Short mmCIF file of C-alpha atoms and ligand atoms in Angstrom, two decimals:
data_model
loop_
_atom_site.label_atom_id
_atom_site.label_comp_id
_atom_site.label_asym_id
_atom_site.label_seq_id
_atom_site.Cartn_x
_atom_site.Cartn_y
_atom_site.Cartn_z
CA UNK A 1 -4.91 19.39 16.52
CA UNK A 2 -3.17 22.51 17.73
CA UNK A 3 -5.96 25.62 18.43
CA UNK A 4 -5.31 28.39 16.55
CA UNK A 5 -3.39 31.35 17.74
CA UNK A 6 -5.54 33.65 20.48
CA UNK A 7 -5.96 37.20 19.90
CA UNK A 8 -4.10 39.37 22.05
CA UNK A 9 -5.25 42.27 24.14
CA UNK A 10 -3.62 45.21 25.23
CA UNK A 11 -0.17 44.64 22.97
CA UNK A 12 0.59 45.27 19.60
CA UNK A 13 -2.22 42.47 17.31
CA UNK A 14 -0.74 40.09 14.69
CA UNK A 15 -2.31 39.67 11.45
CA UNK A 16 -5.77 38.08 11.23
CA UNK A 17 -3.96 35.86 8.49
CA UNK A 18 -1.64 33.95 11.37
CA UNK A 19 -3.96 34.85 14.04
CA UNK A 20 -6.37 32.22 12.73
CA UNK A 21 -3.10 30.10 11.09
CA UNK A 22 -2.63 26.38 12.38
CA UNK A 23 0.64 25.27 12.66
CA UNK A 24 1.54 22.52 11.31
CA UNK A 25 0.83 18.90 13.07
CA UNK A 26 3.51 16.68 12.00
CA UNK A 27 6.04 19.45 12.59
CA UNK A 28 4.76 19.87 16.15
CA UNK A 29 4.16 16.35 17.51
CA UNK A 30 8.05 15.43 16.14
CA UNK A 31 9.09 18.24 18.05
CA UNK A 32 7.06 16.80 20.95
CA UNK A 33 8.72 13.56 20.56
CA UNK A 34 12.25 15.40 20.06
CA UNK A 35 11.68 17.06 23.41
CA UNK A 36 10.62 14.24 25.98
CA UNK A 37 13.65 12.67 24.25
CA UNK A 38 15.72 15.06 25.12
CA UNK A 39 14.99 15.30 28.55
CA UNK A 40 15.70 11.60 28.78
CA UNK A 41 12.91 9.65 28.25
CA UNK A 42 13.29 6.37 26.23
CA UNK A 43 10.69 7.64 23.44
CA UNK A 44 9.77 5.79 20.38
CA UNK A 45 8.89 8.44 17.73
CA UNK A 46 6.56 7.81 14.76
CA UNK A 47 5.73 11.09 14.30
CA UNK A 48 7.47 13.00 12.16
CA UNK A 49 8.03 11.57 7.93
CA UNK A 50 11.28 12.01 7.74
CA UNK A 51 13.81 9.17 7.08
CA UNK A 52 16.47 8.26 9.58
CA UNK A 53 19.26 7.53 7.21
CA UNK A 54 21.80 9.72 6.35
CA UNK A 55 22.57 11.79 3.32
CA UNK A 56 24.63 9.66 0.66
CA UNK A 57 27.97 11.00 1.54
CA UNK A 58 28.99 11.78 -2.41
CA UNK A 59 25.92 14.12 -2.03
CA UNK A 60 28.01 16.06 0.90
CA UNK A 61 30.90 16.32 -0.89
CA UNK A 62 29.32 17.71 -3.56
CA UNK A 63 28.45 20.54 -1.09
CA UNK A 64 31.60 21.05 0.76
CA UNK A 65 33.54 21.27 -2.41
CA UNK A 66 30.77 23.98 -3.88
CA UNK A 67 31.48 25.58 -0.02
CA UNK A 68 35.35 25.21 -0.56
CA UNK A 69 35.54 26.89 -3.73
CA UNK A 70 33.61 29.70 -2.73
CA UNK A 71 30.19 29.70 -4.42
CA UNK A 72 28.87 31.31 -1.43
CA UNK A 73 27.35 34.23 -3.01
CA UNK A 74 23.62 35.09 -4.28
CA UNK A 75 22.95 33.31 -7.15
CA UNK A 76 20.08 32.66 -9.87
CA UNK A 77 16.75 32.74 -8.07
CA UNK A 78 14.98 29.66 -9.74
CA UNK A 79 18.57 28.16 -9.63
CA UNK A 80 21.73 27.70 -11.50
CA UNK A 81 21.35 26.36 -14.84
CA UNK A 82 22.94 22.89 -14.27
CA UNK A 83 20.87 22.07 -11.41
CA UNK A 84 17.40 23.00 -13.39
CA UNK A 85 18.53 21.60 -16.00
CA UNK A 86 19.69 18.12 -14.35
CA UNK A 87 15.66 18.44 -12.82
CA UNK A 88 14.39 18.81 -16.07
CA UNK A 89 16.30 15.73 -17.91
CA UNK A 90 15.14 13.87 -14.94
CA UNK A 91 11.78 14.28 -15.08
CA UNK A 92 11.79 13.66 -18.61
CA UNK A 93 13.83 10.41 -18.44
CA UNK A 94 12.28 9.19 -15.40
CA UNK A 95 9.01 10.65 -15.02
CA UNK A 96 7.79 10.85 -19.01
CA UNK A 97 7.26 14.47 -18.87
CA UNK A 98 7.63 15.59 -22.08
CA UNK A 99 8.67 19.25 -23.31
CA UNK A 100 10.58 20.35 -20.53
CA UNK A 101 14.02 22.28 -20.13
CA UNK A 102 15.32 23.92 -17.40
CA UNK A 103 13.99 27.30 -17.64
CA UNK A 104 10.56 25.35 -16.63
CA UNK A 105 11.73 24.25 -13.57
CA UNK A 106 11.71 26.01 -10.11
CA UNK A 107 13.60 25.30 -7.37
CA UNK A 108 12.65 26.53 -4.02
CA UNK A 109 13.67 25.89 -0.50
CA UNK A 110 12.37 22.39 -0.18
CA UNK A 111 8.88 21.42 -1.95
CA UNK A 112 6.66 23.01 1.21
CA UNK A 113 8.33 26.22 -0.32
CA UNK A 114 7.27 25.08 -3.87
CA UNK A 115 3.60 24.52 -2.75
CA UNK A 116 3.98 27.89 -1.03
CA UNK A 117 5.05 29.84 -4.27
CA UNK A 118 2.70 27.57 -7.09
CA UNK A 119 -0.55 28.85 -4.99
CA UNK A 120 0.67 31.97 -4.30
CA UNK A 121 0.89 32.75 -8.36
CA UNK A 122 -2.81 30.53 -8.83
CA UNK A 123 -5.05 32.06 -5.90
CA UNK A 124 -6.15 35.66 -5.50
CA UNK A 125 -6.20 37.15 -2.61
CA UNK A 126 -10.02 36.67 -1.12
CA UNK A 127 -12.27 40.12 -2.15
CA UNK A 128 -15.34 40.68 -0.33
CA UNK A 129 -18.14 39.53 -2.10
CA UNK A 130 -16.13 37.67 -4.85
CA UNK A 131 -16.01 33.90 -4.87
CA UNK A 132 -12.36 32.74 -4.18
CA UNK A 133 -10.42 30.20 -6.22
CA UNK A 134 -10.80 26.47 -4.84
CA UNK A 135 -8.67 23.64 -4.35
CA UNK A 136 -9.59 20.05 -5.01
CA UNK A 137 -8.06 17.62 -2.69
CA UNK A 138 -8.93 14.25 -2.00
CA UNK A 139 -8.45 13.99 1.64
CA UNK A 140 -7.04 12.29 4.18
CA UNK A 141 -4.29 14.71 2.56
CA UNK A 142 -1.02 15.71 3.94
CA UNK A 143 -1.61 18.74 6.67
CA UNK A 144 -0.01 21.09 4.97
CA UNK A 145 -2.22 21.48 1.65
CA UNK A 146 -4.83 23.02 3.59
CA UNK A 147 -3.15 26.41 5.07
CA UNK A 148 -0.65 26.94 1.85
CA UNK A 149 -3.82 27.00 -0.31
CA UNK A 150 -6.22 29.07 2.71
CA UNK A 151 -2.95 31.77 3.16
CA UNK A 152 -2.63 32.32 -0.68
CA UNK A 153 -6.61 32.96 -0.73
CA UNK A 154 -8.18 29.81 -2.20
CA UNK A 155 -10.60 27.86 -0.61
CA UNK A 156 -10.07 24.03 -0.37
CA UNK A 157 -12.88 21.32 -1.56
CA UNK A 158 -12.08 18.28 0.30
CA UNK A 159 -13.19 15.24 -1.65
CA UNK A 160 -13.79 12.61 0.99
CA UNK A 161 -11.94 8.72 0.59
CA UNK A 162 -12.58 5.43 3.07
CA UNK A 163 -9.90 3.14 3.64
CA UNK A 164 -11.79 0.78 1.71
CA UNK A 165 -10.54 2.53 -1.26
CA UNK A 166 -7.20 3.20 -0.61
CA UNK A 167 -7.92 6.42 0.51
CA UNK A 168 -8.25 7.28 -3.05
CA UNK A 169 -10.44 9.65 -5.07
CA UNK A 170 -11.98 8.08 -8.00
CA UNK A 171 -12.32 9.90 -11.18
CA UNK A 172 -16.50 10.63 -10.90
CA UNK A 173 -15.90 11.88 -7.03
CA UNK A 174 -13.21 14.51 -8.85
CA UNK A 175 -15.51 15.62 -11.47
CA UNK A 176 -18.40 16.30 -9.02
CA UNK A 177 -15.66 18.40 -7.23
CA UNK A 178 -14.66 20.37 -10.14
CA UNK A 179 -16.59 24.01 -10.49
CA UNK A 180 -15.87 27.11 -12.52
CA UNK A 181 -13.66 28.31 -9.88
CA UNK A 182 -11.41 25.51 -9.46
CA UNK A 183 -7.65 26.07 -9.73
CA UNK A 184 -6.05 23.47 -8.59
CA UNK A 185 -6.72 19.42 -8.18
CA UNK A 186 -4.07 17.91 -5.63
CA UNK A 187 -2.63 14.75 -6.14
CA UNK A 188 -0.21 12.97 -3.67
CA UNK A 189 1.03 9.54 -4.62
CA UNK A 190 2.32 7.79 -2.99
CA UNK A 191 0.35 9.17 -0.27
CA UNK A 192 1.33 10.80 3.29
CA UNK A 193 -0.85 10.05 5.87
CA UNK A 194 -2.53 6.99 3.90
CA UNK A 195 0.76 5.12 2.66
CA UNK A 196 -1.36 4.19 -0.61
CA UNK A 197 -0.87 5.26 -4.10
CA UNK A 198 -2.62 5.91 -7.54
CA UNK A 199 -2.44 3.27 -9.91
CA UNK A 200 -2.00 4.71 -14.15
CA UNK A 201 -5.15 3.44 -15.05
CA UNK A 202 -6.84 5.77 -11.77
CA UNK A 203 -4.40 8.72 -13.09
CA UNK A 204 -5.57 8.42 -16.31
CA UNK A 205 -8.77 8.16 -15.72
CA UNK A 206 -8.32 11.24 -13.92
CA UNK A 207 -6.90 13.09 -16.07
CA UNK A 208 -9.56 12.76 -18.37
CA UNK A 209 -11.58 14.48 -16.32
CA UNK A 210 -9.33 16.91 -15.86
CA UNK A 211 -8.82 17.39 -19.46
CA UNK A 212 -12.47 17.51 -20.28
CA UNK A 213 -13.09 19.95 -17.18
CA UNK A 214 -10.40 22.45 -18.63
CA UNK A 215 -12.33 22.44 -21.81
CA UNK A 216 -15.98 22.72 -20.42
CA UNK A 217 -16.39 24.09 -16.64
CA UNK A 218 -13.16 24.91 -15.34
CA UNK A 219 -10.77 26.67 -18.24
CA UNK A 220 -8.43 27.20 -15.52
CA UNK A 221 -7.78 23.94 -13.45
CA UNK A 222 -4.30 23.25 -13.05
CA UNK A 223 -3.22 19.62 -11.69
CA UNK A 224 -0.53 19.94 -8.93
CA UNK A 225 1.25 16.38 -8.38
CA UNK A 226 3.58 15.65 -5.17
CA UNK A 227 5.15 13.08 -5.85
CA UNK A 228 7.74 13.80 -2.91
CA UNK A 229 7.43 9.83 -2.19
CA UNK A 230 7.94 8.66 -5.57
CA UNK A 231 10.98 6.62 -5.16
CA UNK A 232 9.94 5.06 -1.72
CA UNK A 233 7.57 2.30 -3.70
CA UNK A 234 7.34 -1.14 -2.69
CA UNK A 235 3.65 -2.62 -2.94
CA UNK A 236 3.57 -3.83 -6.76
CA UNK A 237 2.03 -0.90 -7.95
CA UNK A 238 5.04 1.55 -10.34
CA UNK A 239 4.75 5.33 -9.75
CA UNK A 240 3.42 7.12 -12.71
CA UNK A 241 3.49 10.76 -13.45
CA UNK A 242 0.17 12.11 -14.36
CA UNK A 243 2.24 15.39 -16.18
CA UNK A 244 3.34 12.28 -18.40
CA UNK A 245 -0.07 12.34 -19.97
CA UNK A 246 -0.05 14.74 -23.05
CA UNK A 247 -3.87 16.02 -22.65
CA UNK A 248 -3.03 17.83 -19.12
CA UNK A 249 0.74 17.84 -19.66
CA UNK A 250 0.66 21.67 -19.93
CA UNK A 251 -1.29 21.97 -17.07
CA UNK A 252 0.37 19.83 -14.71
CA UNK A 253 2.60 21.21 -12.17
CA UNK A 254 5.20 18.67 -10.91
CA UNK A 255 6.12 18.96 -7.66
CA UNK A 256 9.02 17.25 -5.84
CA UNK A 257 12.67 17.34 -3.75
CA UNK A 258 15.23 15.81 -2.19
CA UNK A 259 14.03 15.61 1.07
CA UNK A 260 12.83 11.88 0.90
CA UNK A 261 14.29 9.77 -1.54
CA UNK A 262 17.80 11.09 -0.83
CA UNK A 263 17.31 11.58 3.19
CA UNK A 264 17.77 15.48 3.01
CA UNK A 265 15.12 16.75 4.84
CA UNK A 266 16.94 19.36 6.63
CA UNK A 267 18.87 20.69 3.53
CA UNK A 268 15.89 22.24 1.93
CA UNK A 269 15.65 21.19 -1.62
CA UNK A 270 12.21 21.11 -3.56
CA UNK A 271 11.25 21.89 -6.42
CA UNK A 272 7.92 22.36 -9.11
CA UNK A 273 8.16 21.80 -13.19
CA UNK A 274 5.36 22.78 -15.47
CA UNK A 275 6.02 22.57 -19.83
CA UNK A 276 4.30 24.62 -21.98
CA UNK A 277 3.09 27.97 -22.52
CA UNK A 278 1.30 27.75 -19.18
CA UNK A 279 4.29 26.30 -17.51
CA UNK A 280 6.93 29.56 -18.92
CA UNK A 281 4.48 32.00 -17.30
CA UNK A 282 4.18 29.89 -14.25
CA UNK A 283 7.54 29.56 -13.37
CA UNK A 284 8.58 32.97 -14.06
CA UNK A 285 6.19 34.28 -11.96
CA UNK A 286 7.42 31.58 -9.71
CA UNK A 287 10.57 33.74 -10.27
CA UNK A 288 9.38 36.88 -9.26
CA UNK A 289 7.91 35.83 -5.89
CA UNK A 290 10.85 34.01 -4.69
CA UNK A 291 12.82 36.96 -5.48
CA UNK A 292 10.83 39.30 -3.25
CA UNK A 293 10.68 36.26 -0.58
CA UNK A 294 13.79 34.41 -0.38
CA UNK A 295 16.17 34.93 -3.57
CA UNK A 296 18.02 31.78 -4.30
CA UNK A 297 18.16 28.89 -1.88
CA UNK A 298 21.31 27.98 0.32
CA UNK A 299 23.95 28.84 -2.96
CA UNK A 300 26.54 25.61 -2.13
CA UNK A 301 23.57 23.20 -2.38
CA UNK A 302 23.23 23.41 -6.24
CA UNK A 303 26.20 21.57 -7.50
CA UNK A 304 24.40 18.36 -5.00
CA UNK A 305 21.20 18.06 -6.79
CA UNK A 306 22.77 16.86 -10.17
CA UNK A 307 24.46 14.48 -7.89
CA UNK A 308 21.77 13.21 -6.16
CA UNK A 309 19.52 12.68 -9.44
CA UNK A 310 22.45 11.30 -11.33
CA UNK A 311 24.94 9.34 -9.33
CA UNK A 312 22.89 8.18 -5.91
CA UNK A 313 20.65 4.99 -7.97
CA UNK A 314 22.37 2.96 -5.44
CA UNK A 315 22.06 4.31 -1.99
CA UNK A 316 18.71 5.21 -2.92
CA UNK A 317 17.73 1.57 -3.75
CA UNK A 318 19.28 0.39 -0.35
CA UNK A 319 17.04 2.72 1.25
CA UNK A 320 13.86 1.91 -0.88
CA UNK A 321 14.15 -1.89 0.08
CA UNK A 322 15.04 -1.21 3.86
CA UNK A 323 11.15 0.82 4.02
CA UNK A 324 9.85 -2.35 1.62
CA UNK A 325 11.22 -4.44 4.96
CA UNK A 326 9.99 -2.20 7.17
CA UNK A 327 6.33 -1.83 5.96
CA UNK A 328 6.36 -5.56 5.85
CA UNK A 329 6.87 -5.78 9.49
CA UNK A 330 4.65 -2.58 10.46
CA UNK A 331 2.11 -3.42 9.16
CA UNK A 332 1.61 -7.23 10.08
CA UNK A 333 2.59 -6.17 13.86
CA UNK A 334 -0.12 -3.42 14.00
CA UNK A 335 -2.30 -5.49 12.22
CA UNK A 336 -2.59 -7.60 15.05
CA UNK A 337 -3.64 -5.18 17.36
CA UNK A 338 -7.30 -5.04 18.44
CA UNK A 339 -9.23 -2.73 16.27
CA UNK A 340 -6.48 -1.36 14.61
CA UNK A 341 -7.19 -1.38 10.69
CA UNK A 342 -5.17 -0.08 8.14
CA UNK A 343 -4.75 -0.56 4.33
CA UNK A 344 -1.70 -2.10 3.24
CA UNK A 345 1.39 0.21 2.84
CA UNK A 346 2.41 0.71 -1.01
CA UNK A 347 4.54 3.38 -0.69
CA UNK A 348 5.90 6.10 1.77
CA UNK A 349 6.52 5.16 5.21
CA UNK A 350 3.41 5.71 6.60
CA UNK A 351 0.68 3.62 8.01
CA UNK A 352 -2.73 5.37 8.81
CA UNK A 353 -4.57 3.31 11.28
CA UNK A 354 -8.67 3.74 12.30
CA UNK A 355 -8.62 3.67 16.13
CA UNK A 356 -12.46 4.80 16.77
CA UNK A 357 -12.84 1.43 17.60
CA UNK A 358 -11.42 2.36 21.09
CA UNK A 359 -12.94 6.11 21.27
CA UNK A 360 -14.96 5.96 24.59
CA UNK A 361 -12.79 3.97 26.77
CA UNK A 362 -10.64 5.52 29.15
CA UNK A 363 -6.98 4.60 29.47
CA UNK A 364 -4.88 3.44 32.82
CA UNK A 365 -3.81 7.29 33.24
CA UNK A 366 -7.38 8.07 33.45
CA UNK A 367 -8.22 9.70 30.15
CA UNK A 368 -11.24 9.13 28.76
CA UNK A 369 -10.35 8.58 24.42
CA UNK A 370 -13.18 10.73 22.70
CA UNK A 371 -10.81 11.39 19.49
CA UNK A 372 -7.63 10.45 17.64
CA UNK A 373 -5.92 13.11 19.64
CA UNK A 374 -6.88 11.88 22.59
CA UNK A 375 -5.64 8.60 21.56
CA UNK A 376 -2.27 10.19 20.23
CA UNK A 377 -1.92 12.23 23.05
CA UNK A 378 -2.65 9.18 25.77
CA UNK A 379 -0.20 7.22 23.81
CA UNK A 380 2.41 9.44 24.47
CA UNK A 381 2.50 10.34 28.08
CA UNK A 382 1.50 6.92 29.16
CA UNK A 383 3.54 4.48 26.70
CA UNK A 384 5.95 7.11 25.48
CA UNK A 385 5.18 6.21 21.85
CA UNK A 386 4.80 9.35 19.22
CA UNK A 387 2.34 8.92 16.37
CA UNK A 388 0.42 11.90 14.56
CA UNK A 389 -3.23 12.45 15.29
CA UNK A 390 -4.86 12.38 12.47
CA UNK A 391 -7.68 15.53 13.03
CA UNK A 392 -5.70 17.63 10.81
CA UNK A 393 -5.40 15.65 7.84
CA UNK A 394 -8.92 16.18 6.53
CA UNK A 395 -12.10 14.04 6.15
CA UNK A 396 -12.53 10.57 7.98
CA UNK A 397 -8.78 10.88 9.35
CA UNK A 398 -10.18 12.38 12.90
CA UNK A 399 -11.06 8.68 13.51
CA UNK A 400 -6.83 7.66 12.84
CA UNK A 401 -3.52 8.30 13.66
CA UNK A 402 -0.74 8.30 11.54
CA UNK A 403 2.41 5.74 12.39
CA UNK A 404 5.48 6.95 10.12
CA UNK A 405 7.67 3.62 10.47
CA UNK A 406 10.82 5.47 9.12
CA UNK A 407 13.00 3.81 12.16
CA UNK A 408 14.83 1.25 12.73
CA UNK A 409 13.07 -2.62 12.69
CA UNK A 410 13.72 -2.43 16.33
CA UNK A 411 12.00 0.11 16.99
CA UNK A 412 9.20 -0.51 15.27
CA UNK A 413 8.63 -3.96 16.98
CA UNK A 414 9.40 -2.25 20.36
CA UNK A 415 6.68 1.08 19.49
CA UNK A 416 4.01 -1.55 18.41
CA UNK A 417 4.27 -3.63 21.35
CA UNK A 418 3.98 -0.41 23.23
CA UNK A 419 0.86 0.38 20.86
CA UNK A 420 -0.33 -3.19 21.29
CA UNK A 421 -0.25 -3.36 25.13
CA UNK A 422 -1.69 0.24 25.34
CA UNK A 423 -4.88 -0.33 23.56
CA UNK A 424 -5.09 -3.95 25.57
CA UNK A 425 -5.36 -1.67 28.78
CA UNK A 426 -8.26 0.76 27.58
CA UNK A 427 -11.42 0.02 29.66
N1 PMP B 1 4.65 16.92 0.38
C1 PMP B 1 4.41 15.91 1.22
C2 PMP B 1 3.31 14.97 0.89
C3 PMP B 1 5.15 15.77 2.40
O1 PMP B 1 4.90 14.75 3.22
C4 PMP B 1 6.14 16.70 2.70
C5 PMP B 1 6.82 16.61 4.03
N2 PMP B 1 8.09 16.51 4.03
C6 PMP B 1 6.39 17.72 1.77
C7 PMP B 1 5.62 17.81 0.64
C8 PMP B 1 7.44 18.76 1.99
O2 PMP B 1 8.71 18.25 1.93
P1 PMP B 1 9.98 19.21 1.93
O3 PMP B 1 9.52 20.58 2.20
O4 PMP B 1 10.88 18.67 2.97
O5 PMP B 1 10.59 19.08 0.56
N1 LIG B 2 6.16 16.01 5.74
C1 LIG B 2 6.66 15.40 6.94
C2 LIG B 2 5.50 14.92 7.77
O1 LIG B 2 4.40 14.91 7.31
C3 LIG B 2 7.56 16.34 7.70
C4 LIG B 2 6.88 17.44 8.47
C5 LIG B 2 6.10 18.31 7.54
O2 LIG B 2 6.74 19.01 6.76
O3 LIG B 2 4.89 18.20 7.57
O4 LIG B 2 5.69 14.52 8.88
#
């Protein structure tokens, strides 16, 4: 969506490596959105995937007393003790994971970071002539997969989904995927853009082929799961950890955070857990990196995450059935709009609507709609309604845009209206 950066003349160059970076999507249309709201203009945003609510207040606390009582200094790198630990336990109460303590658990500054480090320690750095290291990802996939895997030297395999699937991969399209240099498989359910997720019976199905890839082709896949989403469920279908599943449990790196299911987006808390032999090396290499990149994250935060993953069942549940409500609403209100389609939301807070049906008509302001960012961007100036273009997601998603419905009810039914009478004026 957003051109790469242009080379310079004259002036000192940048690196090749964020010459040709894209920045992120989602993190520039919601600061689009923030902007014309900030200048004044009655914008509806359903750009950005964060949630509006606020962080459960005994999660604060937890933090100002930590601040209070002075742990303000560096600390542990991977994190103290109590906080890994509390990640481990949860992952192997809640999530199945079996053989996991705390010295397999990494926590980094929020799970972008965690993505960041895991493919820095799988990918080489690209070598002339050599073959990199490739990443399977089913795609539409979330926009930052792409870069975090290109900047740490692997090449990404996209493995193309319709919406008449879900947006999912099925287990054949992963094996045809797989090669001799495949590192990594991405998983993402629930999903962001698509709003769908993986049933058990697709995961394990999966991981089968995963399992009988790391014995045959590729001896070093690795599975990473984000399951950043996992409490925001609501369609019938149960989140299931595929790291659960004992024949690719060692190689399965779970990734997660706070930033969703507790609304803490801005405090920076992710994390990635891996058992095993596999996992020890992983994470202490993990280790290393973040201690030549970042050292520990914000110190006071620690004593919060056992809170969060222990005490918050509540507040989380109160915000798990407002989305249930609000993907209810979402989606029957865009789903009456002309040519809108979109599968039903299962999980997330995202709806991923095909609007090619409208490409080639020209809007009231006079733009002619050739793409989903011309859509997104006609949307905007003319309706003042924020959604992400969906060119940067991968595969068929330059024919969608992505609606993130965490807002109020209100302004849902006031942004799809908007939506509604938008594409009603396209000629
Ligand atoms: N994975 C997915 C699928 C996401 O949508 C996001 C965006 N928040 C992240 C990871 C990163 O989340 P954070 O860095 O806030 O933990
Ligand atoms: N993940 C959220 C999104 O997709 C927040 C922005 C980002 O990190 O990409 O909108």
């Amino acid at each position: 969506m957003i051109a790469a950066m242009p080379e310079t003349t004259g002036a000192p160059a940048l690196s090749k490596r964020v010459r040709t970076l894209k920045p992120s999507s989602t993190v520039a249309m919601g600061a689009k959105a923030r902007a014309i709201k900030e200048s004044g203009k009655d914008v509806i945003s359903f750009a950005l995937g964060e949630p509006d609510f606020d962080t459960p207040q005994r999660i604060k606390d937890a933090a100002i007393q930590a601040l209070n009582e002075g742990q303000t200094h560096y600390s542990a790198t991977l994190g103290t003790p109590e906080a890994r630990g509390a990640i481990a336990a949860k992952l192997t109460g809640e999530n199945g994971i079996r053989g996991l303590g705390g010295e397999h658990v990494a926590i980094s500054a929020g799970a972008k970071h965690s993505l960041y480090t895991v493919a820095n320690c799988l990918f080489d750095q690209a070598v002339p002539g050599e073959a990199p290291g490739e990443a399977v990802i089913p795609v539409p996939a979330w926009v930052s997969y792409a870069p975090i895997v290109e900047l740490a030297g692997g090449r990404v395999v996209e493995v193309p989904t319709t919406p008449e699937s879900d947006f999912k991969a099925n287990a054949a399209q992963i094996r045809d995927a797989i090669t001799p240099r495949t590192r990594l498989l991405v998983l993402n359910s629930p999903s962001n853009p698509c709003g769908t997720m993986y049933t058990e019976e697709e995961l394990r199905d999966i991981a089968a082929v995963v399992e009988e890839a790391a014995r045959t082709v590729a001896p070093n896949i690795v599975i990473l799961s984000d399951e950043i989403y996992e409490k925001i469920v609501y369609g019938g279908i149960p989140h299931f950890s595929i790291g659960s599943i004992p024949g690719v449990a060692e190689r399965t790196i779970t990734v997660n955070g706070l930033s969703k299911a507790y609304a803490m987006t801005g405090w920076r808390v992710g994390y990635a857990a891996c058992p095993g032999e596999f996992g020890t090396r992983l994470i202490k290499a993990m280790g290393a990196l973040q201690g030549q990149m970042t050292t520990n994250i914000t110190s006071f935060l620690y004593p919060a995450i056992p809170v969060a993953l222990n005490e918050c069942a509540a507040e989380v549940e109160a915000m798990r059935a407002a989305f249930a409500e609000r993907a209810v609403l979402a989606a029957r209100l865009l789903g009456e709009v002309h040519g809108l389609d979109a599968p039903k939301p299962t999980g997330a807070f995202y709806l991923f609507p095909r609007v090619s049906a409208h490409f080639g008509k020209a809007s009231p302001g006079g733009r002619t709609l050739g793409s989903a960012l011309d859509f997104a961007e006609a949307l905007l100036e003319e309706r003042l309604v924020a959604t992400t273009p969906g060119e940067d997601f991968g595969g068929c998603a330059d024919e969608h845009v992505r609606v993130s419905f965490a807002c109020s009810e209100a302004q849902i039914t006031e942004g799809i209206s908007r939506i509604a009478a938008f594409v009603d004026s396209l000629r």
